[in-house]
XYZ file of C-alpha atoms in Angstrom:
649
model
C 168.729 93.518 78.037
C 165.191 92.660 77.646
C 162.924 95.256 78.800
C 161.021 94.915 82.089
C 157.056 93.905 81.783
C 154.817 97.176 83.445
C 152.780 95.790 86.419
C 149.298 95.468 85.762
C 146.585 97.568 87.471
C 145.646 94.623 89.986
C 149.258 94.406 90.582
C 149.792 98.146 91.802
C 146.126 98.043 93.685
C 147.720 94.775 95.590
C 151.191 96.168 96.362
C 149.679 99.358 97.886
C 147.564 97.627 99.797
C 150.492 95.556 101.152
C 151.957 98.419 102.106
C 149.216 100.436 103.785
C 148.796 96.825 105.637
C 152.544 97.264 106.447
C 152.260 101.210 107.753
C 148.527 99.928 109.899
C 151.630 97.095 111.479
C 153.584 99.405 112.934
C 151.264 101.869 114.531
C 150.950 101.227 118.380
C 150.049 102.763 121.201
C 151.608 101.163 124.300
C 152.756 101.416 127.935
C 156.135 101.217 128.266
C 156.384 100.233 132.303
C 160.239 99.679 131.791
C 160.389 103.365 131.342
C 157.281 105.266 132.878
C 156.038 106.586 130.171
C 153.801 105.797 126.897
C 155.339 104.521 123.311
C 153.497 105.852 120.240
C 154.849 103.797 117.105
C 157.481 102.700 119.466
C 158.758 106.399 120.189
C 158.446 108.214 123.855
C 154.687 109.773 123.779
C 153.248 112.170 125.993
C 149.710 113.958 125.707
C 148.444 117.312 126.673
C 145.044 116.544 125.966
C 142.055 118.667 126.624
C 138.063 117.683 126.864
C 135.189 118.874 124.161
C 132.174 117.092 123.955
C 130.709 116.858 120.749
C 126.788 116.661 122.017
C 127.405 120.184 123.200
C 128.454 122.000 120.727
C 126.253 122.229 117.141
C 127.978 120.158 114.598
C 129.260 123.055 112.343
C 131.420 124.112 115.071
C 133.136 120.989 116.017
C 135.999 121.812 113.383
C 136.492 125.690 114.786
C 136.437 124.468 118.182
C 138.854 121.273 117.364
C 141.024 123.741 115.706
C 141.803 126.060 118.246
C 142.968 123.054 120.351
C 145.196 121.781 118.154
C 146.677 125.574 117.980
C 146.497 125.711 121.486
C 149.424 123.092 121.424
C 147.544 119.750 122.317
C 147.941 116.665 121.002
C 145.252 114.618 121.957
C 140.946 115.179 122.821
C 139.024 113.328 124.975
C 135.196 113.026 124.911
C 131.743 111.116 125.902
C 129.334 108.843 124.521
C 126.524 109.415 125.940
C 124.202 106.253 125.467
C 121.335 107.864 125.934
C 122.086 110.454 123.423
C 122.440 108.066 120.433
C 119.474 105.002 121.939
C 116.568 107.384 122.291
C 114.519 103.980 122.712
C 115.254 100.264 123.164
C 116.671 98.939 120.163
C 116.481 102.727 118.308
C 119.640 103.955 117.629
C 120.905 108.131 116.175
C 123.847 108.713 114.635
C 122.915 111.323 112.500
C 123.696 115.000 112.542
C 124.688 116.329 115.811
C 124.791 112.531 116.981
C 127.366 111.529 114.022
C 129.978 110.510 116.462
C 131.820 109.116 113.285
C 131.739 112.752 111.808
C 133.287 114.194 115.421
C 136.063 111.554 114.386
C 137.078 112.957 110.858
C 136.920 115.993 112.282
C 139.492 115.305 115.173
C 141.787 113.253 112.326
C 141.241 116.502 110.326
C 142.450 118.848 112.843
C 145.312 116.440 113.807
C 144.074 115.173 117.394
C 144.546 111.794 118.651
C 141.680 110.735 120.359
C 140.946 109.416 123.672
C 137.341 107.688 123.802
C 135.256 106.987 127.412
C 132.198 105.337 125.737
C 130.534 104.788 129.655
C 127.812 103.161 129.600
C 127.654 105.793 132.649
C 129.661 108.726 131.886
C 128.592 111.667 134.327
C 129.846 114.594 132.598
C 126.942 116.779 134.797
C 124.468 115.140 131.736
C 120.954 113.793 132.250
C 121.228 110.663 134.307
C 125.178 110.099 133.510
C 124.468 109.352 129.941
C 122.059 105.980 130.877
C 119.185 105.837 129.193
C 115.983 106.915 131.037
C 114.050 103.894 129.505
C 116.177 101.618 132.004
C 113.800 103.275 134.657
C 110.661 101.586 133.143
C 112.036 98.764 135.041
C 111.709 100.442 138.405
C 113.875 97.673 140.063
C 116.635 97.982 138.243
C 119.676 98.155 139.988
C 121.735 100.452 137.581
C 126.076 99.703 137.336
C 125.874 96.658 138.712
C 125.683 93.327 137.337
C 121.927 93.178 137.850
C 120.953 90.832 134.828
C 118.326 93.549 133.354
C 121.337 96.713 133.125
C 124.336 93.995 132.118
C 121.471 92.868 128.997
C 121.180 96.632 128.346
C 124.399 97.429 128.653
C 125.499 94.426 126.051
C 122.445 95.499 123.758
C 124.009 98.701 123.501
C 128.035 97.769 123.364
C 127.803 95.212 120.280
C 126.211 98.280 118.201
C 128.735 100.712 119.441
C 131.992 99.306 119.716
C 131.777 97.443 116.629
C 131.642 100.461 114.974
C 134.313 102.334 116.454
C 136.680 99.062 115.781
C 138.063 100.841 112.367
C 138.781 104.128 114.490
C 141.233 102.555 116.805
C 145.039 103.807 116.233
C 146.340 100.569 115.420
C 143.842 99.776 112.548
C 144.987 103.208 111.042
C 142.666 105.512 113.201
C 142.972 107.863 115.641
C 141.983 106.043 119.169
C 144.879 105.640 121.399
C 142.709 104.547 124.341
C 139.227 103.758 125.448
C 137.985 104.644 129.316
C 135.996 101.280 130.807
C 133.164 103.013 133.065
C 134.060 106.255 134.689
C 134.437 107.290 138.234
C 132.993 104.183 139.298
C 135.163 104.130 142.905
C 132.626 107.482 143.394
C 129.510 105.116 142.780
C 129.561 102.813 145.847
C 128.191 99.800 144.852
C 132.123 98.275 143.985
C 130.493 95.381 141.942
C 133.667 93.838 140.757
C 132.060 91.294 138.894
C 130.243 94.409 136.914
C 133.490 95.498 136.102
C 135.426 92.639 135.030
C 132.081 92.242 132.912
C 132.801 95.403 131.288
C 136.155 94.577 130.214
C 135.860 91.170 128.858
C 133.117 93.279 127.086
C 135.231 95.461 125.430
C 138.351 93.139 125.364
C 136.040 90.574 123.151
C 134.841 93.687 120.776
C 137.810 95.614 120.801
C 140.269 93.263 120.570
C 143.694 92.869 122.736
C 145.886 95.776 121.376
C 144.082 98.823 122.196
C 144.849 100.427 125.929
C 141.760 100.022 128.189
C 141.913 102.129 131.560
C 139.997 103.620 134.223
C 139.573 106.850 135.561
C 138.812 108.056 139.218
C 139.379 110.389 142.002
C 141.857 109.901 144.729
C 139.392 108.192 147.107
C 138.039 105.955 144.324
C 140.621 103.411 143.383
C 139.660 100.735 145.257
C 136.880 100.489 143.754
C 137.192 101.985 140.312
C 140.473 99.965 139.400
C 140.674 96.749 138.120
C 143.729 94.421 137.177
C 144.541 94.289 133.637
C 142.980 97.879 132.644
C 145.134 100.853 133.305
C 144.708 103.319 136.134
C 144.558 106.616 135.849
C 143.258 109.286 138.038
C 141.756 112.125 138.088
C 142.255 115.691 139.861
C 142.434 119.641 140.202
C 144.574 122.680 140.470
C 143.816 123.157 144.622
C 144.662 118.891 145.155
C 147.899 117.974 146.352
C 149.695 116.576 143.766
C 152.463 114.955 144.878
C 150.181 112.662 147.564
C 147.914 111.362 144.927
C 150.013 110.858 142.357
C 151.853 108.991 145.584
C 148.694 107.084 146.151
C 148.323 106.495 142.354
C 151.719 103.973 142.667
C 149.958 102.005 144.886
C 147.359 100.504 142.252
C 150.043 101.513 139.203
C 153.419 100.746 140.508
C 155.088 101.320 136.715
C 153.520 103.577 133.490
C 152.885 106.680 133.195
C 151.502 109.332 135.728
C 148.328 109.834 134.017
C 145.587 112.849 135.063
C 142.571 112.061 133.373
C 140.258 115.069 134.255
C 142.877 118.261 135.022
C 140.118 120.813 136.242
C 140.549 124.068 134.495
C 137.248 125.784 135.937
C 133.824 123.363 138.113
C 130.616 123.599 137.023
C 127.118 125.609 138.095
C 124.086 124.935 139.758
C 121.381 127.077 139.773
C 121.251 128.880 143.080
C 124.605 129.439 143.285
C 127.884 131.292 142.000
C 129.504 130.489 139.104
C 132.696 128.906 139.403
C 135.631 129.818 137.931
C 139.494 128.376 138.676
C 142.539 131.445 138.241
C 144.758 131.343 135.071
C 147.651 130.569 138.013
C 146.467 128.040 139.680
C 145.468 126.052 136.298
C 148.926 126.588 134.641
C 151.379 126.151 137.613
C 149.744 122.661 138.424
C 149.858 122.312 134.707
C 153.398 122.687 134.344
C 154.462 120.588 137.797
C 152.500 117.559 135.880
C 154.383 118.211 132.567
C 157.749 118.169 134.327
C 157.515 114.941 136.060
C 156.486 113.549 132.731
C 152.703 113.306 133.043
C 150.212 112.879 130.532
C 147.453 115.268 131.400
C 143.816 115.928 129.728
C 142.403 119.394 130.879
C 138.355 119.017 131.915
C 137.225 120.827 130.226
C 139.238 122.328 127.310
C 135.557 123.725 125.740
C 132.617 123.182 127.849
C 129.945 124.462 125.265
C 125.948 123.862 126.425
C 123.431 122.015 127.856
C 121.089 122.611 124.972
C 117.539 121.002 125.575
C 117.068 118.840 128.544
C 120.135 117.523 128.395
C 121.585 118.802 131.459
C 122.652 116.709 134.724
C 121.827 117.598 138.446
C 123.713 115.990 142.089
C 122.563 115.945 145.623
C 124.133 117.335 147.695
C 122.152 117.426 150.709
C 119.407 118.262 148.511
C 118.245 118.328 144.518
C 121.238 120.971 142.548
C 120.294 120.530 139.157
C 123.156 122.472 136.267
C 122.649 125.171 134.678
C 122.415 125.530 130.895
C 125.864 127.159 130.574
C 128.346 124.451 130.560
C 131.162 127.336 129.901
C 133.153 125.820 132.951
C 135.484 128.762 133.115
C 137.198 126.658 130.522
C 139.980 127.919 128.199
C 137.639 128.260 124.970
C 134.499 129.882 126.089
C 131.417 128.864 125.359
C 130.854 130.690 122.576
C 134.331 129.102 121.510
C 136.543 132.055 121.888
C 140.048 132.157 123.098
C 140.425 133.436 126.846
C 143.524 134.429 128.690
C 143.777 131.063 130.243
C 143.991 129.170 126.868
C 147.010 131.461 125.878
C 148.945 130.705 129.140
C 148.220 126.854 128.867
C 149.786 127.382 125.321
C 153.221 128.765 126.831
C 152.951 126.104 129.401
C 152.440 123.452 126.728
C 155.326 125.105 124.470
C 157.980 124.621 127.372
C 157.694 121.012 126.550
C 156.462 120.126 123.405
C 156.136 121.778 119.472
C 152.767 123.921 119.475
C 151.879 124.418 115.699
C 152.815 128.222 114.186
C 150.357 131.070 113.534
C 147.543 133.171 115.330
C 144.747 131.400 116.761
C 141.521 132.849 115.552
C 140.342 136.157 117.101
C 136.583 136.025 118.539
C 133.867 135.296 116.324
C 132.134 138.211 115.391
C 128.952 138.905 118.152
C 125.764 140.889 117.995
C 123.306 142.822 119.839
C 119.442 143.234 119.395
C 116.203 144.635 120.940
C 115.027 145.096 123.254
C 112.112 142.830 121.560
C 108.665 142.338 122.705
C 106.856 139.153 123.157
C 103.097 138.830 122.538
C 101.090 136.242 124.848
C 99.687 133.153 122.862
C 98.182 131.400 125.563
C 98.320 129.366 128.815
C 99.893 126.079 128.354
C 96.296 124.741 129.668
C 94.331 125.920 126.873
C 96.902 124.164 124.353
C 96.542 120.661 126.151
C 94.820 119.045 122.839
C 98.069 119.748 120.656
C 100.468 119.299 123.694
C 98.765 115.790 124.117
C 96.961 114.497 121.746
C 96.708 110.805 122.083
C 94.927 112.010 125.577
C 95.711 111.606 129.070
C 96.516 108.520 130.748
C 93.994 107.770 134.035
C 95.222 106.349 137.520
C 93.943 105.994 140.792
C 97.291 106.714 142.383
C 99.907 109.307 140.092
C 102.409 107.381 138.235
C 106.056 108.791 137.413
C 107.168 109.872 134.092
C 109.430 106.725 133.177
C 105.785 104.840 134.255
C 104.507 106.376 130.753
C 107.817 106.553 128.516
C 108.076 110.247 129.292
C 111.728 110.693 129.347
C 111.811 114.774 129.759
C 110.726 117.208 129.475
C 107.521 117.954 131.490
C 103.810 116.194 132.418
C 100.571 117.244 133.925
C 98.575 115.876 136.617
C 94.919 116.999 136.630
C 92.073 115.674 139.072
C 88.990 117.404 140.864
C 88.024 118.046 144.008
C 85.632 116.265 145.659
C 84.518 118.514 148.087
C 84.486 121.756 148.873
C 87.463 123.393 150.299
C 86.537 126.605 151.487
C 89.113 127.424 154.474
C 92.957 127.688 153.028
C 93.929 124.277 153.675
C 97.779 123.183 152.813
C 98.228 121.152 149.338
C 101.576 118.733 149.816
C 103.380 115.974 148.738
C 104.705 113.227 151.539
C 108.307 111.616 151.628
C 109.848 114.356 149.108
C 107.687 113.078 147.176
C 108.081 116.145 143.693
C 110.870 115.271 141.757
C 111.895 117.633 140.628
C 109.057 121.074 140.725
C 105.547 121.168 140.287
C 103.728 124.318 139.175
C 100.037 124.315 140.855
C 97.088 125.343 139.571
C 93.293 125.701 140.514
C 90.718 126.142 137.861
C 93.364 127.602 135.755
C 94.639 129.966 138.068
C 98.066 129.702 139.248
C 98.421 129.280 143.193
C 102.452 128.544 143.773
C 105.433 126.424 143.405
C 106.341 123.231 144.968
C 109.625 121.990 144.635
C 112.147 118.911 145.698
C 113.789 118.781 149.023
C 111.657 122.318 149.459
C 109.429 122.907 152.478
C 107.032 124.451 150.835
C 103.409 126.266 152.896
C 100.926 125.752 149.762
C 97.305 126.644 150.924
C 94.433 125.657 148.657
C 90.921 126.699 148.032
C 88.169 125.651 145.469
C 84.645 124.158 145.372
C 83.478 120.910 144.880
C 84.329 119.667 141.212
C 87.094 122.643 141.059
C 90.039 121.187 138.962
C 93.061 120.927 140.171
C 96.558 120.884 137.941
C 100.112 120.469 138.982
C 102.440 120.520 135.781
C 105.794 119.129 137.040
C 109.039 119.514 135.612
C 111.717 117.464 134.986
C 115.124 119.504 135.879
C 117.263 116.526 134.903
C 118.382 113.147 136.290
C 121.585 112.523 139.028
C 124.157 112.607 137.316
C 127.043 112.105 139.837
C 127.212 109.729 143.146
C 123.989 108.389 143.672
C 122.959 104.862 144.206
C 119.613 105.064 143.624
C 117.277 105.807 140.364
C 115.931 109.269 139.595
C 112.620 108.822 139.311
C 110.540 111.940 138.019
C 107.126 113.102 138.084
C 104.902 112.805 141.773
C 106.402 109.898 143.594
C 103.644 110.189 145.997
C 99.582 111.276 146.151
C 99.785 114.785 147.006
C 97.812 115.575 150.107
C 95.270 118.501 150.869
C 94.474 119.075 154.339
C 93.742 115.455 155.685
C 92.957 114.326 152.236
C 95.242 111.741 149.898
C 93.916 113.146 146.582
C 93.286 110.126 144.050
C 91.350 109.641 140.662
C 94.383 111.313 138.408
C 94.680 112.047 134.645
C 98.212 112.043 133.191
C 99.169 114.012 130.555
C 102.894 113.548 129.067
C 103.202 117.287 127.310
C 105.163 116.946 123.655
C 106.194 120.804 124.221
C 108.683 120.503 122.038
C 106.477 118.660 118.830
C 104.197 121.778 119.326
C 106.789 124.019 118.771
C 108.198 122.784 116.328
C 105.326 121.641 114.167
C 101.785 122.532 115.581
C 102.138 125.907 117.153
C 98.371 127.488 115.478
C 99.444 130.975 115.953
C 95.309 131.641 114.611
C 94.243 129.715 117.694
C 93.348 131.415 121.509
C 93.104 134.953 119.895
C 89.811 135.910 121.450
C 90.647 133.628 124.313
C 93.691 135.191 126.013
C 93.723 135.829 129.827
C 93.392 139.577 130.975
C 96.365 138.757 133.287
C 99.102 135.863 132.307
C 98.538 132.919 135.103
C 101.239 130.200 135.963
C 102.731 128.527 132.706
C 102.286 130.689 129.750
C 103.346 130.596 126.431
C 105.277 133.772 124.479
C 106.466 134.546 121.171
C 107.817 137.257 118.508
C 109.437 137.198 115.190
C 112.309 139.072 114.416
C 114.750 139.660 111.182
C 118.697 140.120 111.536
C 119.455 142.560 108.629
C 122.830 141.618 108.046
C 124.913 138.478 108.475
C 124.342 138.409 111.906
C 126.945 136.725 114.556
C 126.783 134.561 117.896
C 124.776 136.417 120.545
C 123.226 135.873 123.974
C 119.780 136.019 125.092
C 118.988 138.055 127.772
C 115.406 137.773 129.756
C 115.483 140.703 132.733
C 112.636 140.207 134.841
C 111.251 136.590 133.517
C 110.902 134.184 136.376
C 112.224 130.414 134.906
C 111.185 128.897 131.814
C 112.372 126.850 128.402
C 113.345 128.812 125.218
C 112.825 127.935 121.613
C 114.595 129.653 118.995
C 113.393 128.554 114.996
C 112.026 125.085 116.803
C 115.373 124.330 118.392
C 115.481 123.584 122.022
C 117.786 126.886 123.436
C 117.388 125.241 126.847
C 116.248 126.454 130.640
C 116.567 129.791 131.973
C 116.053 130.780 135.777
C 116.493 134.616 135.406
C 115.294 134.976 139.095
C 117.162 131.905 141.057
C 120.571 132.665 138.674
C 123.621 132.878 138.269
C 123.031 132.824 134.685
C 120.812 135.028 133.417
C 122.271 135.067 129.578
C 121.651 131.819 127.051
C 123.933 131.182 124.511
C 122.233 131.452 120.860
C 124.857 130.328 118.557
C 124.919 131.981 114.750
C 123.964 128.987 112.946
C 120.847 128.859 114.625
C 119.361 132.466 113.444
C 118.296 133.098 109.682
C 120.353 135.983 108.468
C 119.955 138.753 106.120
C 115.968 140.023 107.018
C 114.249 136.033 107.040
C 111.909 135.752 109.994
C 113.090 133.953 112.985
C 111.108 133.073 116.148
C 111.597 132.821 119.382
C 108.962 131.092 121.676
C 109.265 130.877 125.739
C 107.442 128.833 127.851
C 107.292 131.061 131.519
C 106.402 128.744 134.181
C 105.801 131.479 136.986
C 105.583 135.249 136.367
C 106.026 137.170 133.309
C 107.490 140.857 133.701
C 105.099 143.909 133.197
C 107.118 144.477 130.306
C 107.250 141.105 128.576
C 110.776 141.830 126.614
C 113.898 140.141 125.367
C 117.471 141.281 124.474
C 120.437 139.542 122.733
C 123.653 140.881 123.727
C 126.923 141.025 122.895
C 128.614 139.125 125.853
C 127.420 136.419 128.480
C 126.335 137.019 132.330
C 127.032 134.342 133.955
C 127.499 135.266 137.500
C 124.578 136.955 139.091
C 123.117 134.940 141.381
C 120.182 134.741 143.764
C 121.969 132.420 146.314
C 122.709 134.387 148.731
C 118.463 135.108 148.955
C 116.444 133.304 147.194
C 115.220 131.168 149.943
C 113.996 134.514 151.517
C 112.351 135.825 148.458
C 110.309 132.013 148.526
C 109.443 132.101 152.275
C 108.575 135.874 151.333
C 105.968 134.449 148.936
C 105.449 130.933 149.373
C 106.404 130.344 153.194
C 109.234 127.674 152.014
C 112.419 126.589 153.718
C 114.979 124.234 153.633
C 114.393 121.021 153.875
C 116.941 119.455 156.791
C 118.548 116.495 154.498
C 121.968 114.429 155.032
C 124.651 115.305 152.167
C 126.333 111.126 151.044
């Protein structure tokens, strides 16, 4: 018998492609209406998925966090894009670092999670402006999720960059996508433009291709106008909801398919001003396990909350302005510091009543630490650093224009004219038609006279002299996020009035706080020029060494008013010590040099500063003391405010 020729190296490469073309074939993910229920590679499929967003948790922690939900016995994760996360400008796209989406990808394949992807373009997820960019706003007609020409051109911009690239990651071209969210919540939006929708979807249907599963995603009162034929409807609800009615009402738009829950509330989210929420290991796992035995697929909002780092967070209204805290911990099963609770361990017997839940311990809590109390040394009023915090220069207007009116997207900006007369009797400062989006700090020849604030009645008497200069720094607490029809403009909508007077003749400065952390801060500079007595928005600073390895920790600021923190140039986020409930930030480990380097902290107090100006990291979060209950006292006590009377949508 003559022996057999070996295959040549082209051969081999060629037959293993074949059959990795082959294995690519037969992966599907499919709705099987016949039987209620999803097909994965043609076998019965059912996922206990949970949420993590990757933009809220620092990059080397994606794999812990992914981890511990695959040990937690899920199958599947479901996140965000936020679009304004990755186009910082027109045409200027970031997908680098913490905004490697692809990264967040390997690392879900890695820790053996399928992946379901809601790419928006509006996303809500209590983020700044509901993931849009705030560029759109330049174009202050816009009519935003709709098919107004100037969003759909945005929106298309922004699609045939994204979803090309996540093409290669979809489960049937060997990644791990099983299904992609059109829009989100968009029955909750009111303006039920169909053709916006049906836009959307030939959108993603001519980039995506025909195999992957499309669907929406919506609460009970939001599927007429948040479903649309040929994408798959799923809805979306919590532990106290009935379940049985609206996964009844659910039929009506779904007759056949699975019972999908898209958002399963483990815990709600915080506003400042109010008590944190939390949702009780019972409730969570009993609704949990009444879904799982009619055959549901389920994803648990959130699974890992993590942070609003920055100025990233969102804010609804409510019958007036709630922006979200920093803390997006959500009560959820992994903390925010991405330790196990007690809830995540009874979702995992819940989960193991049904399905395989991988073998072995989860991790125990990473390792925490405690320090100070450390105190801060003043290095100047924010005023006397205007040069480095602006230096291209103001902008000048006769009438104030809004931050999106000079490409300032967060952040903060100051408004600075002069009197033209003398004001010599106490005479009220104001701003018409709500007109402070979203607080403005006020200050007269450098001194600091009060607080304004939106949908706040505030009493704000002025004095000066001819000439005196008048400043009103406003803040940006973040864009509406959920709900609202209209754009969140920022900055003063209106001329502030003082007395009978509509104050004109402005200069505009958008502040680069952040660049001057970062980069510029001259600790030589202001020495000799410090105030005897801290006035309106200061800065603060210290340096401090960790003398061992260190470990995740939580800053603590008893008796500082409200403010931004910096720790080694990164943006910590807000705090509102006085207005809570939280009154600890998260400082995760990979943000501190360890082992005796320097690190710095730098706040930025917008109000008052404690006689004591000090700092502690702990060992454990506070998240739940709160002012609510009396901090519109405490204002009227000092300011005169009120309520404003507004209608809730």
């Amino acid at each position: 018998m003559a022996p057999q020729k070996l295959l040549c190296l082209p051969s081999l490469l060629l037959l293993l492609l074949m059959r990795l073309l082959r294995q690519a074939d037969t992966r599907s993910f499919v709705v099987d209406r016949d039987h209620d229920r999803f097909l994965l590679d043609g076998a019965p499929f059912r996922y206990a998925s949970g949420s993590l967003h990757y933009f809220r948790v620092p990059r080397v922690l994606w794999a812990d966090r992914l981890f511990k939900m695959r040990m937690s016995g899920l199958n599947a994760v479901q996140f965000y894009v936020p679009w304004n996360y990755h186009e910082p400008e027109p045409g200027v796209y970031n997908f680098n670092a913490n905004r490697d989406l692809f990264a967040f990808l390997k690392e879900a394949t890695l820790a053996n999670l399928l992946v379901i992807l809601r790419p928006g373009p509006y996303i809500c997820a209590e983020w700044e402006m509901g993931g849009l960019p705030a560029w759109l706003l330049r174009k202050p007609k816009i009519h935003l999720r709709t098919s107004d020409p100037d969003f759909l051109a945005a929106v298309d911009s922004w699609f045939k960059v994204l979803l090309p690239k996540i093409h290669p990651w979809l489960y049937h071209n060997g990644g791990n996508i099983i299904s992609i969210q059109v829009e989100n919540e968009y029955g909750s939006y009111g303006a039920c433009d169909m053709s916006y929708m049906r836009h959307l979807a030939g959108l993603f249907r001519a980039l995506l291709g025909d195999k992957i599963l499309l669907f929406t995603t919506d609460g009970p009162e939001g599927l007429k106008c948040g479903s649309l034929q040929g994408l798959y409807t799923t809805i979306d609800f919590g532990p106290a909801d009935n379940m049985t009615k609206i996964f009844a009402l659910l039929r009506k738009y779904e007759p056949r398919g699975p019972l999908v829950n898209s958002e399963y509330y483990t815990g709600w989210l915080d506003y400042w001003g109010q008590n944190h929420s939390t949702r009780s290991v019972p409730a969570v796992t009993k609704g949990l396990e009444n879904m799982l035995k009619l055959g549901a697929s389920v994803n648990m909002y959130m699974f890992h909350g993590g942070t609003n780092f920055g100025y990233w967070n969102g804010a609804d209204e409510k019958g007036r302005f709630l922006p979200i805290t920093t803390s997006y911990d959500y009560d959820a099963p992994i903390s925010e510091a991405g330790d196990p609770t007690p809830k995540l361990f009874a979702i995992r017997n819940v989960i193991s009543k049904f399905q395989e839940v991988p073998l072995g311990p989860l991790p125990p809590p990473s390792p925490k630490m405690m320090l100070g109390p450390l105190s801060l040394h003043l290095d100047g009023n924010l005023l006397a650093f205007l040069d480095f915090l602006c230096p291209q220069g103001p902008i000048h207007s006769i009438l104030p224009m809004t931050f999106e009116a000079v490409n300032q997207d967060h952040g903060y900006m100051l408004y600075r004219t002069y009197l033209t007369h003398t004001v010599s009797e106490p005479t009220q400062f104001w701003v018409p038609n709500n007109g402070v989006h979203d607080r403005a700090y006020v200050m007269v020849d450098g001194v600091f006279q009060g607080v304004l604030e939106r949908n706040m009645k505030h009493n704000l008497f002025l004095t000066g002299k001819k000439g005196a200069k008048l400043d009103v720094l406003l803040e940006n607490m973040g864009r509406l996020s959920f709900g609202s029809n209209s754009s969140d403009f920022k900055g003063l909508l209106e001329p502030p009035i003082l007395g009978q007077t509509v104050l004109t003749q402005w200069l505009m400065f958008p502040l680069k706080v952040d660049n001057l952390v970062k980069r510029w801060f001259p600790n030589q500079l202001l020495k000799s020029s410090h105030p005897q007595t801290p006035s309106g928005p200061t800065f603060y600073s210290t340096t401090f060494p960790i003398l061992d390895s260190g470990g995740d920790t939580f800053l603590f600021l008893p008796g500082w008013t409200k403010g931004q923190v910096w720790i080694n140039g990164f943006n910590l986020g807000r705090y509102w010590t006085k207005r809570g409930p939280q009154q600890t930030l998260y400082v995760p480990r990979p943000l501190l040099f360890p082992r005796g380097a320097l690190n710095k902290i730098t706040l930025l107090e917008l109000e008052n500063v404690p006689l004591q100006p000090q700092i502690q990291f702990l060992d454990r979060p506070i998240l739940n003391s709160t002012m609510h209950k009396t901090y519109i006292y405490s204002l009227s006590a000092e300011s005169a405010s009120e309520p404003m009377e507004l209608s809730g949508h």
